[in-house]
Every structure is written in structure tokens, then in C-alpha cells.
Short mmCIF file of C-alpha atoms in Angstrom, two decimals:
data_model
loop_
_atom_site.label_atom_id
_atom_site.label_comp_id
_atom_site.label_asym_id
_atom_site.label_seq_id
_atom_site.Cartn_x
_atom_site.Cartn_y
_atom_site.Cartn_z
CA MET A 18 -45.62 18.37 -71.86
CA PRO A 19 -46.30 16.90 -68.42
CA THR A 20 -45.24 18.72 -65.27
CA VAL A 21 -44.36 16.83 -62.10
CA GLY A 22 -43.27 17.78 -58.61
CA ILE A 23 -40.12 16.32 -57.08
CA ARG A 24 -42.00 14.12 -54.60
CA GLU A 25 -44.20 12.65 -57.36
CA LEU A 26 -41.16 12.17 -59.60
CA LYS A 27 -39.31 10.25 -56.89
CA ALA A 28 -42.35 8.06 -56.25
CA HIS A 29 -42.91 7.22 -59.94
CA LEU A 30 -39.50 7.77 -61.52
CA SER A 31 -39.66 4.78 -63.87
CA HIS A 32 -42.95 6.05 -65.33
CA TYR A 33 -41.47 9.48 -66.12
CA VAL A 34 -38.26 7.97 -67.50
CA ARG A 35 -40.42 5.84 -69.79
CA LEU A 36 -42.22 8.98 -71.00
CA ALA A 37 -38.88 10.67 -71.68
CA ARG A 38 -37.60 7.61 -73.54
CA GLN A 39 -40.68 7.82 -75.77
CA GLY A 40 -39.79 11.42 -76.67
CA GLU A 41 -41.92 13.27 -74.13
CA ARG A 42 -40.36 16.17 -72.22
CA VAL A 43 -41.21 16.23 -68.53
CA ILE A 44 -40.88 19.46 -66.56
CA VAL A 45 -39.85 18.97 -62.91
CA THR A 46 -41.05 21.53 -60.38
CA ASP A 47 -40.04 22.37 -56.83
CA ARG A 48 -42.72 24.17 -54.85
CA GLY A 49 -44.47 25.10 -58.08
CA ARG A 50 -41.38 26.53 -59.80
CA GLU A 51 -39.86 24.84 -62.85
CA VAL A 52 -36.37 23.62 -61.94
CA ALA A 53 -35.47 20.87 -64.41
CA GLU A 54 -36.42 19.09 -67.59
CA LEU A 55 -36.37 15.32 -68.07
CA ARG A 56 -35.99 14.25 -71.70
CA ALA A 57 -34.40 11.58 -73.84
CA VAL A 58 -30.72 11.85 -74.60
CA ALA A 59 -30.03 13.09 -78.12
CA PRO A 60 -28.38 10.42 -80.24
CA ALA A 61 -24.65 10.88 -80.63
CA HIS A 62 -23.22 11.76 -84.02
CA PRO A 63 -22.89 8.33 -85.75
CA GLY A 64 -19.56 9.22 -87.34
CA LEU A 65 -18.06 10.07 -83.97
CA LYS A 66 -19.41 6.87 -82.44
CA GLU A 67 -17.77 4.85 -85.23
CA LEU A 68 -14.43 6.54 -84.60
CA ILE A 69 -14.64 5.81 -80.88
CA ASP A 70 -15.76 2.20 -81.43
CA SER A 71 -12.94 1.55 -83.91
CA GLY A 72 -10.34 2.96 -81.53
CA VAL A 73 -9.26 5.78 -83.87
CA VAL A 74 -10.13 8.32 -81.16
CA LYS A 75 -10.49 8.00 -77.41
CA TRP A 76 -13.00 9.90 -75.34
CA SER A 77 -13.39 9.74 -71.57
CA GLY A 78 -16.70 11.58 -71.62
CA GLY A 79 -15.35 14.93 -70.51
CA LYS A 80 -14.47 18.13 -72.29
CA PRO A 81 -10.99 18.49 -73.78
CA THR A 82 -8.66 20.29 -71.40
CA GLU A 83 -5.73 20.92 -73.70
CA PHE A 84 -5.30 21.31 -77.42
CA PRO A 85 -2.10 20.65 -79.35
CA ARG A 86 -0.20 23.73 -80.44
CA PRO A 87 -0.90 24.80 -84.01
CA ILE A 88 1.72 24.00 -86.61
CA GLU A 89 3.67 27.05 -87.72
CA ILE A 90 3.88 27.32 -91.49
CA ARG A 91 6.46 29.58 -93.07
CA GLY A 92 5.91 31.48 -96.27
CA LYS A 93 3.06 33.52 -97.59
CA PRO A 94 -0.51 32.75 -96.54
CA ILE A 95 -2.48 30.35 -98.75
CA SER A 96 -5.13 33.04 -99.12
CA ASP A 97 -2.60 35.15 -101.07
CA THR A 98 -1.99 32.23 -103.43
CA VAL A 99 -5.72 31.74 -103.95
CA LEU A 100 -6.15 35.42 -104.79
CA GLU A 101 -3.25 35.28 -107.24
CA LEU A 102 -4.73 32.24 -108.96
CA ARG A 103 -8.09 33.97 -109.27
CA ASP A 104 -6.45 36.93 -110.98
CA ASP A 105 -4.33 34.76 -113.31
CA PRO A 106 -5.87 35.03 -116.82
CA LEU A 107 -4.33 31.69 -117.91
CA ARG A 108 -6.30 29.70 -115.36
#
């Protein structure tokens, strides 16, 4: 894993980006201390990309700020029903 100072990185940025694109991790140092890591971007989940490309979901690139309120369901919990069905000798 190559290590490069900030000055050298600025002078030869395209070289180090090429290394990262090829899968190499490059450690960036400032005055001898490791401060950053340059690496290739992990591929996005293909299923999510398909949903975005098809327009089913929209994503602006940020984190969600608000979630819809959960639906309130009346009645007994489904877990109780599952337990009852497990205990039912006819099933």
C-alpha cells in the first residue's frame, strides 16, 4: 500500500487516482502522519441502482432526514398468532 505526502499527491494526483481505480489503497500523509486514504469507490448495490434508474425511488445523494410514521395496527400482535399456530396440534 503506497504512502504519499500531500505535496507529492497534488503534483501527481492523476497517477494516484489511477492506482486507486486499479484497486490499490493509497495512504496520504501530512508531515509524516497518516491523515487520509485514497481508494476506489465501492460499487453500489445493483438492485438499488436499478430502482433509481427506473424511477421507482429517488435519491439526491444525501442521508434521509425524515421517515414516514409507522402504521398503527390494531388487534393482537402477529407474534401471538404465530405462537398459537405452533401450539395447534391440527397444523
